[in-house]
CSV table of C-alpha atoms and ligand atoms in Angstrom, one decimal:
chain,number,residue,atom,x,y,z
A,1,UNK,CA,149.5,126.6,56.4
A,2,UNK,CA,152.1,124.5,54.5
A,3,UNK,CA,152.4,123.8,50.8
A,4,UNK,CA,149.5,122.1,49.1
A,5,UNK,CA,149.5,119.9,46.0
A,6,UNK,CA,148.9,122.4,43.2
A,7,UNK,CA,147.5,120.8,40.1
A,8,UNK,CA,147.1,124.1,38.3
A,9,UNK,CA,147.6,124.2,34.5
A,10,UNK,CA,149.6,127.4,34.8
A,11,UNK,CA,151.0,129.3,36.4
A,12,UNK,CA,151.9,126.1,38.1
A,13,UNK,CA,153.9,124.3,40.7
A,14,UNK,CA,157.7,125.1,40.8
A,15,UNK,CA,160.4,123.0,42.6
A,16,UNK,CA,160.3,123.8,46.3
A,17,UNK,CA,164.1,123.8,46.3
A,18,UNK,CA,164.2,126.5,43.7
A,19,UNK,CA,161.8,128.7,45.6
A,20,UNK,CA,163.8,128.3,48.8
A,21,UNK,CA,167.0,129.2,47.1
A,22,UNK,CA,165.4,132.3,45.6
A,23,UNK,CA,164.1,133.2,49.0
A,24,UNK,CA,167.6,132.9,50.5
A,25,UNK,CA,169.0,135.2,47.8
A,26,UNK,CA,166.1,137.6,47.9
A,27,UNK,CA,167.8,140.4,49.9
A,28,UNK,CA,171.4,139.9,48.8
A,29,UNK,CA,172.1,138.0,45.6
A,30,UNK,CA,175.6,136.5,45.9
A,31,UNK,CA,177.2,139.4,47.9
A,32,UNK,CA,175.8,142.1,45.5
A,33,UNK,CA,173.8,143.6,48.4
A,34,UNK,CA,170.7,143.6,46.3
A,35,UNK,CA,167.9,141.4,45.0
A,36,UNK,CA,168.0,140.3,41.3
A,37,UNK,CA,164.8,142.4,41.0
A,38,UNK,CA,166.7,145.5,41.8
A,39,UNK,CA,169.7,144.8,39.6
A,40,UNK,CA,170.6,146.5,36.3
A,41,UNK,CA,170.2,144.1,33.4
A,42,UNK,CA,173.5,145.4,32.1
A,43,UNK,CA,175.3,144.4,35.3
A,44,UNK,CA,178.0,141.7,35.4
A,45,UNK,CA,175.8,139.7,37.8
A,46,UNK,CA,172.8,139.7,35.5
A,47,UNK,CA,175.0,139.0,32.5
A,48,UNK,CA,176.1,135.8,34.1
A,49,UNK,CA,172.6,134.9,35.2
A,50,UNK,CA,171.2,135.1,31.6
A,51,UNK,CA,174.4,133.6,30.1
A,52,UNK,CA,174.3,130.6,32.4
A,53,UNK,CA,170.6,130.2,31.9
A,54,UNK,CA,171.1,130.0,28.1
A,55,UNK,CA,174.0,127.6,28.4
A,56,UNK,CA,172.1,125.3,30.8
A,57,UNK,CA,169.1,125.2,28.6
A,58,UNK,CA,171.3,124.4,25.6
A,59,UNK,CA,172.9,121.6,27.6
A,60,UNK,CA,169.5,120.2,28.7
A,61,UNK,CA,167.9,120.3,25.3
A,62,UNK,CA,171.1,119.6,23.3
A,63,UNK,CA,170.4,122.7,21.2
A,64,UNK,CA,172.7,122.8,18.2
A,65,UNK,CA,174.8,125.9,17.5
A,66,UNK,CA,172.7,127.0,14.5
A,67,UNK,CA,169.7,127.5,16.8
A,68,UNK,CA,169.3,130.8,18.7
A,69,UNK,CA,167.8,130.9,22.2
A,70,UNK,CA,165.7,134.1,22.9
A,71,UNK,CA,164.2,135.2,26.2
A,72,UNK,CA,161.2,137.2,25.3
A,73,UNK,CA,158.0,138.7,26.8
A,74,UNK,CA,154.3,139.0,25.9
A,75,UNK,CA,153.3,135.5,26.8
A,76,UNK,CA,152.9,132.6,24.4
A,77,UNK,CA,150.0,134.6,22.9
A,78,UNK,CA,152.3,137.3,21.6
A,79,UNK,CA,154.1,134.6,19.5
A,80,UNK,CA,150.8,134.0,17.7
A,81,UNK,CA,151.5,137.3,15.9
A,82,UNK,CA,155.3,137.3,16.1
A,83,UNK,CA,155.6,134.0,14.2
A,84,UNK,CA,153.7,135.1,11.1
A,85,UNK,CA,155.2,138.6,11.2
A,86,UNK,CA,158.7,137.1,11.1
A,87,UNK,CA,158.2,133.9,9.1
A,88,UNK,CA,155.5,134.5,6.6
A,89,UNK,CA,157.7,135.4,3.6
A,90,UNK,CA,155.2,133.9,1.1
A,91,UNK,CA,152.3,134.9,3.3
A,92,UNK,CA,151.2,131.3,3.5
A,93,UNK,CA,151.2,129.0,6.6
A,94,UNK,CA,149.6,125.7,7.5
A,95,UNK,CA,148.0,125.1,10.9
A,96,UNK,CA,147.0,121.9,12.6
A,97,UNK,CA,144.1,122.7,14.9
A,98,UNK,CA,144.2,120.5,18.0
A,99,UNK,CA,142.7,122.9,20.6
A,100,UNK,CA,142.0,126.4,21.5
A,101,UNK,CA,145.6,127.6,21.6
A,102,UNK,CA,146.3,126.3,18.1
A,103,UNK,CA,143.1,127.9,17.0
A,104,UNK,CA,144.0,131.2,18.5
A,105,UNK,CA,147.4,131.1,16.8
A,106,UNK,CA,145.6,130.2,13.5
A,107,UNK,CA,143.2,133.1,13.8
A,108,UNK,CA,146.0,135.5,14.6
A,109,UNK,CA,148.0,134.4,11.6
A,110,UNK,CA,145.0,135.1,9.3
A,111,UNK,CA,145.5,138.8,10.0
A,112,UNK,CA,148.9,138.6,8.3
A,113,UNK,CA,148.4,136.2,5.4
A,114,UNK,CA,146.8,133.0,4.2
A,115,UNK,CA,146.7,130.7,7.1
A,116,UNK,CA,145.2,127.3,6.3
A,117,UNK,CA,143.8,124.7,8.7
A,118,UNK,CA,145.1,121.5,7.2
A,119,UNK,CA,143.9,119.2,10.0
A,120,UNK,CA,141.7,119.4,13.0
A,121,UNK,CA,140.4,117.3,15.8
A,122,UNK,CA,137.5,119.7,16.6
A,123,UNK,CA,134.9,117.1,15.5
A,124,UNK,CA,135.5,115.2,18.7
A,125,UNK,CA,136.1,118.1,21.1
A,126,UNK,CA,139.9,117.9,20.5
A,127,UNK,CA,140.1,114.6,22.3
A,128,UNK,CA,142.7,113.2,19.9
A,129,UNK,CA,145.6,114.1,17.6
A,130,UNK,CA,144.8,113.8,13.9
A,131,UNK,CA,146.9,111.7,11.6
A,132,UNK,CA,149.5,114.1,10.3
A,133,UNK,CA,151.6,111.6,8.2
A,134,UNK,CA,150.4,112.8,4.8
A,135,UNK,CA,148.8,116.2,5.0
A,136,UNK,CA,148.0,118.6,2.1
A,137,UNK,CA,150.9,120.9,2.9
A,138,UNK,CA,150.9,124.0,0.7
A,139,UNK,CA,153.9,124.3,-1.6
A,140,UNK,CA,154.3,127.9,-0.6
A,141,UNK,CA,153.8,127.3,3.1
A,142,UNK,CA,156.4,129.2,5.1
A,143,UNK,CA,155.9,126.9,8.0
A,144,UNK,CA,153.6,124.2,9.5
A,145,UNK,CA,152.3,125.1,13.0
A,146,UNK,CA,151.3,122.8,15.9
A,147,UNK,CA,150.5,123.1,19.5
A,148,UNK,CA,152.5,120.1,20.7
A,149,UNK,CA,150.8,119.6,24.0
A,150,UNK,CA,147.2,120.7,24.4
A,151,UNK,CA,146.9,122.0,27.9
A,152,UNK,CA,143.1,122.3,27.9
A,153,UNK,CA,142.3,118.9,26.3
A,154,UNK,CA,145.2,116.8,27.5
A,155,UNK,CA,146.5,115.6,24.2
A,156,UNK,CA,150.1,115.4,23.0
A,157,UNK,CA,151.7,114.8,19.6
A,158,UNK,CA,153.6,111.5,20.0
A,159,UNK,CA,154.8,111.7,16.4
A,160,UNK,CA,155.6,115.1,14.8
A,161,UNK,CA,153.7,115.9,11.6
A,162,UNK,CA,155.3,115.2,8.3
A,163,UNK,CA,155.8,118.8,7.1
A,164,UNK,CA,157.2,117.7,3.7
A,165,UNK,CA,160.3,119.8,4.2
A,166,UNK,CA,158.6,122.9,5.6
A,167,UNK,CA,159.8,124.3,8.9
A,168,UNK,CA,157.9,123.0,11.9
A,169,UNK,CA,156.8,125.7,14.4
A,170,UNK,CA,155.7,124.3,17.8
A,171,UNK,CA,154.1,125.8,20.9
A,172,UNK,CA,155.5,123.7,23.7
A,173,UNK,CA,154.2,125.8,26.5
A,174,UNK,CA,152.8,122.9,28.5
A,175,UNK,CA,155.4,120.2,27.7
A,176,UNK,CA,158.6,122.3,27.8
A,177,UNK,CA,161.5,120.3,29.3
A,178,UNK,CA,159.2,117.4,30.2
A,179,UNK,CA,161.1,115.0,28.0
A,180,UNK,CA,164.0,115.0,25.6
A,181,UNK,CA,163.4,116.6,22.2
A,182,UNK,CA,165.2,116.5,18.9
A,183,UNK,CA,165.6,120.3,18.3
A,184,UNK,CA,166.7,119.7,14.7
A,185,UNK,CA,163.2,118.5,13.7
A,186,UNK,CA,161.9,122.0,14.3
A,187,UNK,CA,162.3,125.5,12.8
A,188,UNK,CA,161.0,127.2,15.9
A,189,UNK,CA,160.1,125.9,19.3
A,190,UNK,CA,158.6,128.3,21.8
A,191,UNK,CA,156.8,128.3,25.1
A,192,UNK,CA,155.5,130.5,27.8
A,193,UNK,CA,157.5,129.4,30.9
A,194,UNK,CA,154.7,129.6,33.5
A,195,UNK,CA,153.8,125.9,33.4
A,196,UNK,CA,157.0,123.8,33.5
A,197,UNK,CA,159.8,126.3,33.8
A,198,UNK,CA,159.4,129.4,35.7
A,199,UNK,CA,157.2,132.4,36.6
A,200,UNK,CA,154.8,134.1,34.0
A,201,UNK,CA,156.4,136.9,32.1
A,202,UNK,CA,159.1,135.0,30.1
A,203,UNK,CA,158.7,133.3,26.8
A,204,UNK,CA,161.6,131.2,25.4
A,205,UNK,CA,162.0,130.9,21.7
A,206,UNK,CA,164.5,128.5,20.1
A,207,UNK,CA,164.8,129.4,16.5
A,208,UNK,CA,166.9,128.0,13.6
A,209,UNK,CA,169.2,130.9,12.6
A,210,UNK,CA,168.2,131.0,8.9
A,211,UNK,CA,164.7,131.8,10.0
A,212,UNK,CA,165.8,134.9,11.7
A,213,UNK,CA,166.0,137.6,9.1
A,214,UNK,CA,165.5,141.4,8.5
A,215,UNK,CA,162.7,140.4,6.1
A,216,UNK,CA,159.7,140.8,8.3
A,217,UNK,CA,156.2,141.8,7.3
A,218,UNK,CA,155.8,145.6,6.7
A,219,UNK,CA,154.8,147.4,9.9
A,220,UNK,CA,156.3,144.8,12.2
A,221,UNK,CA,157.1,146.6,15.4
A,222,UNK,CA,160.8,146.6,16.4
A,223,UNK,CA,160.0,144.8,19.6
A,224,UNK,CA,158.3,142.0,17.6
A,225,UNK,CA,161.3,141.2,15.4
A,226,UNK,CA,163.3,138.1,16.3
A,227,UNK,CA,166.3,139.7,14.7
A,228,UNK,CA,166.5,142.6,17.1
A,229,UNK,CA,166.4,140.3,20.1
A,230,UNK,CA,168.9,138.0,18.6
A,231,UNK,CA,171.3,140.8,17.7
A,232,UNK,CA,171.1,142.1,21.3
A,233,UNK,CA,171.2,138.7,23.0
A,234,UNK,CA,167.8,139.1,24.5
A,235,UNK,CA,168.9,142.5,26.0
A,236,UNK,CA,167.5,144.9,23.5
A,237,UNK,CA,165.3,146.4,26.2
A,238,UNK,CA,164.9,145.5,29.9
A,239,UNK,CA,164.2,141.8,29.9
A,240,UNK,CA,162.0,140.0,32.5
A,241,UNK,CA,165.1,139.7,34.6
A,242,UNK,CA,163.7,138.1,37.7
A,243,UNK,CA,161.8,135.5,35.7
A,244,UNK,CA,164.9,134.6,33.7
A,245,UNK,CA,166.8,134.2,37.0
A,246,UNK,CA,164.1,131.7,38.2
A,247,UNK,CA,164.1,129.8,34.9
A,248,UNK,CA,167.9,129.5,35.3
A,249,UNK,CA,167.5,128.0,38.7
A,250,UNK,CA,164.9,125.5,37.3
A,251,UNK,CA,167.4,124.5,34.6
A,252,UNK,CA,170.1,123.8,37.2
A,253,UNK,CA,167.5,121.8,39.2
A,254,UNK,CA,166.7,119.8,36.1
A,255,UNK,CA,170.4,119.2,35.4
A,256,UNK,CA,171.0,118.1,39.0
A,257,UNK,CA,168.1,115.7,38.8
A,258,UNK,CA,169.3,113.8,35.7
A,259,UNK,CA,168.1,116.1,32.9
A,260,UNK,CA,165.3,115.4,30.5
A,261,UNK,CA,165.7,111.6,30.2
A,262,UNK,CA,165.2,111.4,34.0
A,263,UNK,CA,162.2,113.8,33.8
A,264,UNK,CA,160.6,111.7,31.1
A,265,UNK,CA,160.9,108.6,33.2
A,266,UNK,CA,159.5,110.3,36.2
A,267,UNK,CA,156.7,112.0,34.2
A,268,UNK,CA,155.7,108.6,32.6
A,269,UNK,CA,155.6,107.0,36.0
A,270,UNK,CA,153.5,109.8,37.5
A,271,UNK,CA,151.1,109.9,34.6
A,272,UNK,CA,150.7,106.1,34.6
A,273,UNK,CA,149.6,106.1,38.2
A,274,UNK,CA,146.7,108.4,37.3
A,275,UNK,CA,145.8,106.9,33.9
A,276,UNK,CA,145.9,103.3,35.3
A,277,UNK,CA,143.4,104.3,38.0
A,278,UNK,CA,141.2,106.2,35.5
A,279,UNK,CA,141.1,103.1,33.2
A,280,UNK,CA,139.8,100.9,36.0
A,281,UNK,CA,137.6,103.3,37.9
A,282,UNK,CA,133.8,103.0,37.5
A,283,UNK,CA,133.3,106.6,38.4
A,284,UNK,CA,136.1,108.7,36.8
A,285,UNK,CA,136.9,108.5,33.1
A,286,UNK,CA,139.8,110.0,31.1
A,287,UNK,CA,138.5,112.0,28.1
A,288,UNK,CA,141.4,111.5,25.7
A,289,UNK,CA,142.1,108.8,23.1
A,290,UNK,CA,144.7,106.6,24.9
A,291,UNK,CA,147.5,106.9,22.4
A,292,UNK,CA,147.4,110.7,22.4
A,293,UNK,CA,147.4,111.2,26.2
A,294,UNK,CA,149.5,114.0,27.6
A,295,UNK,CA,152.0,113.3,30.4
A,296,UNK,CA,151.4,116.8,31.7
A,297,UNK,CA,147.7,117.5,31.7
A,298,UNK,CA,145.2,114.8,32.6
A,299,UNK,CA,141.5,115.7,32.1
A,300,UNK,CA,138.8,113.4,33.5
A,301,UNK,CA,135.1,113.5,34.3
A,302,UNK,CA,132.5,111.6,36.3
A,303,UNK,CA,129.8,112.3,33.7
A,304,UNK,CA,127.8,114.2,36.3
A,305,UNK,CA,128.4,117.9,36.8
A,306,UNK,CA,127.2,117.9,40.4
A,307,UNK,CA,129.5,115.1,41.3
A,308,UNK,CA,132.4,116.8,39.5
A,309,UNK,CA,131.8,120.0,41.5
A,310,UNK,CA,131.6,118.0,44.8
A,311,UNK,CA,134.8,116.2,43.9
A,312,UNK,CA,136.6,119.5,43.2
A,313,UNK,CA,135.4,121.0,46.4
A,314,UNK,CA,136.3,118.1,48.6
A,315,UNK,CA,139.7,117.7,46.9
A,316,UNK,CA,140.4,121.3,47.7
A,317,UNK,CA,139.5,120.9,51.3
A,318,UNK,CA,141.9,117.9,51.4
A,319,UNK,CA,144.8,119.9,50.0
A,320,UNK,CA,144.6,119.2,46.3
A,321,UNK,CA,144.2,122.5,44.6
A,322,UNK,CA,143.2,123.6,41.1
A,323,UNK,CA,141.6,120.4,39.9
A,324,UNK,CA,138.7,122.1,38.2
A,325,UNK,CA,138.8,121.5,34.4
A,326,UNK,CA,139.2,124.4,32.0
A,327,UNK,CA,136.1,126.6,31.8
A,328,UNK,CA,135.5,125.6,28.2
A,329,UNK,CA,135.3,121.8,28.9
A,330,UNK,CA,134.3,121.3,32.5
A,331,UNK,CA,135.0,118.2,34.6
A,332,UNK,CA,138.5,117.9,36.2
A,333,UNK,CA,142.0,118.3,35.0
A,334,UNK,CA,145.2,117.4,37.0
A,335,UNK,CA,148.3,119.1,35.6
A,336,UNK,CA,151.3,117.1,36.8
A,337,UNK,CA,154.3,119.1,35.6
A,338,UNK,CA,157.9,118.3,36.4
A,339,UNK,CA,157.8,119.9,39.8
A,340,UNK,CA,154.8,117.9,41.0
A,341,UNK,CA,156.2,115.2,43.3
A,342,UNK,CA,155.2,111.6,42.7
A,343,UNK,CA,153.6,111.6,46.2
A,344,UNK,CA,151.2,114.3,45.0
A,345,UNK,CA,149.9,112.0,42.3
A,346,UNK,CA,149.8,109.0,44.6
A,347,UNK,CA,147.9,110.9,47.2
A,348,UNK,CA,145.5,112.3,44.7
A,349,UNK,CA,144.7,108.8,43.4
A,350,UNK,CA,144.2,107.6,47.0
A,351,UNK,CA,141.8,110.5,47.5
A,352,UNK,CA,139.9,109.6,44.3
A,353,UNK,CA,139.6,106.0,45.3
A,354,UNK,CA,138.1,107.0,48.6
A,355,UNK,CA,135.8,109.5,47.0
A,356,UNK,CA,134.6,106.8,44.6
A,357,UNK,CA,133.9,104.4,47.4
A,358,UNK,CA,132.1,107.0,49.5
A,359,UNK,CA,129.9,108.2,46.6
A,360,UNK,CA,128.8,104.9,45.0
B,401,PLP,C1,149.7,125.6,25.0
B,401,PLP,C2,149.5,127.0,25.3
B,401,PLP,N1,149.8,128.0,24.5
B,401,PLP,C3,149.6,129.3,24.8
B,401,PLP,C4,149.1,129.7,26.0
B,401,PLP,C5,148.9,131.1,26.2
B,401,PLP,O1,149.9,131.6,27.1
B,401,PLP,P1,150.0,133.0,27.6
B,401,PLP,O2,149.0,133.2,28.6
B,401,PLP,O3,151.5,133.1,28.1
B,401,PLP,O4,149.9,134.0,26.4
B,401,PLP,C6,148.7,128.7,26.9
B,401,PLP,C7,148.2,129.1,28.2
B,401,PLP,O5,147.7,128.5,29.1
B,401,PLP,C8,148.9,127.3,26.6
B,401,PLP,O6,148.6,126.4,27.5
């Protein structure tokens, strides 16, 4: 069997070219006679892998020198704790609740201090992004937290919140490298890489250097201090070396394909194909307020659970995998990350049209 179109929300599709290159280098990485998996993380070969990965990411995102790039572990979920442990100097933080991941981060932060929910879209099943232009930001807030792209609900912040001078912390797990970003608008940007960047097991955190201090909450484990990872250039302990190597290859693939401007253009084009169809279909409907629609995760429903299930089943048989919506919302969701080719989306829409005609 060949490759299918994988619409999974994560772990998700990676560029075929990257996978092939990694396959070619599997047994003998650049004349070292071993795989990157078998290599010391203190070796010259790995030092250049991680060094190049960082530089390529800096180039792609135009990361200023006063921001540190850390390659960490523990999934995005570990950041839910690591952020308050490292940043809650006043023990106060404001959270904007736009879905389950933001909510989980909020609940975790409550363990460590006063976390406040200053806005939420839960009243309408997180189908929109609340107005964040004039929120009641606590004077003592150490940071304002958002989940920038809501993987489950398919919403995305098109305008960042007005944090009234407080550092903005953003979980970008599901929109990482999908379009250009102005890093200077954030105190901390982080994401698990298993959606748009690489294999599960790596978390990238981009942190303004003044936010990295010795002054963490009492009891913070050494491994959960940003400072220790920064001081050791992400090599305090054995890093997820193979994962970082694949991320590095994806960065090179992105650079070769025109960087984040080109990705944005392509992602807009891909998303438009799907949203345009949803907007005129009499069977399938998008679930998100139009102006808040994500370019990466596109949820839709027929309004009939049986028909949804039939669609998912038939789509799978036709080579479109992982279209089932998140277990908490049902329906369907097509995740169309950077590595999903435009043909994948075109063919999905063709399939949906046929399904609509056949099931009238
Ligand atoms: C936006 C977002 N944040 C956090 C997570 C949790 O990531 P992890 O499984 O790496 O902890 C996910 C996972 O799907 C996600 O989509």
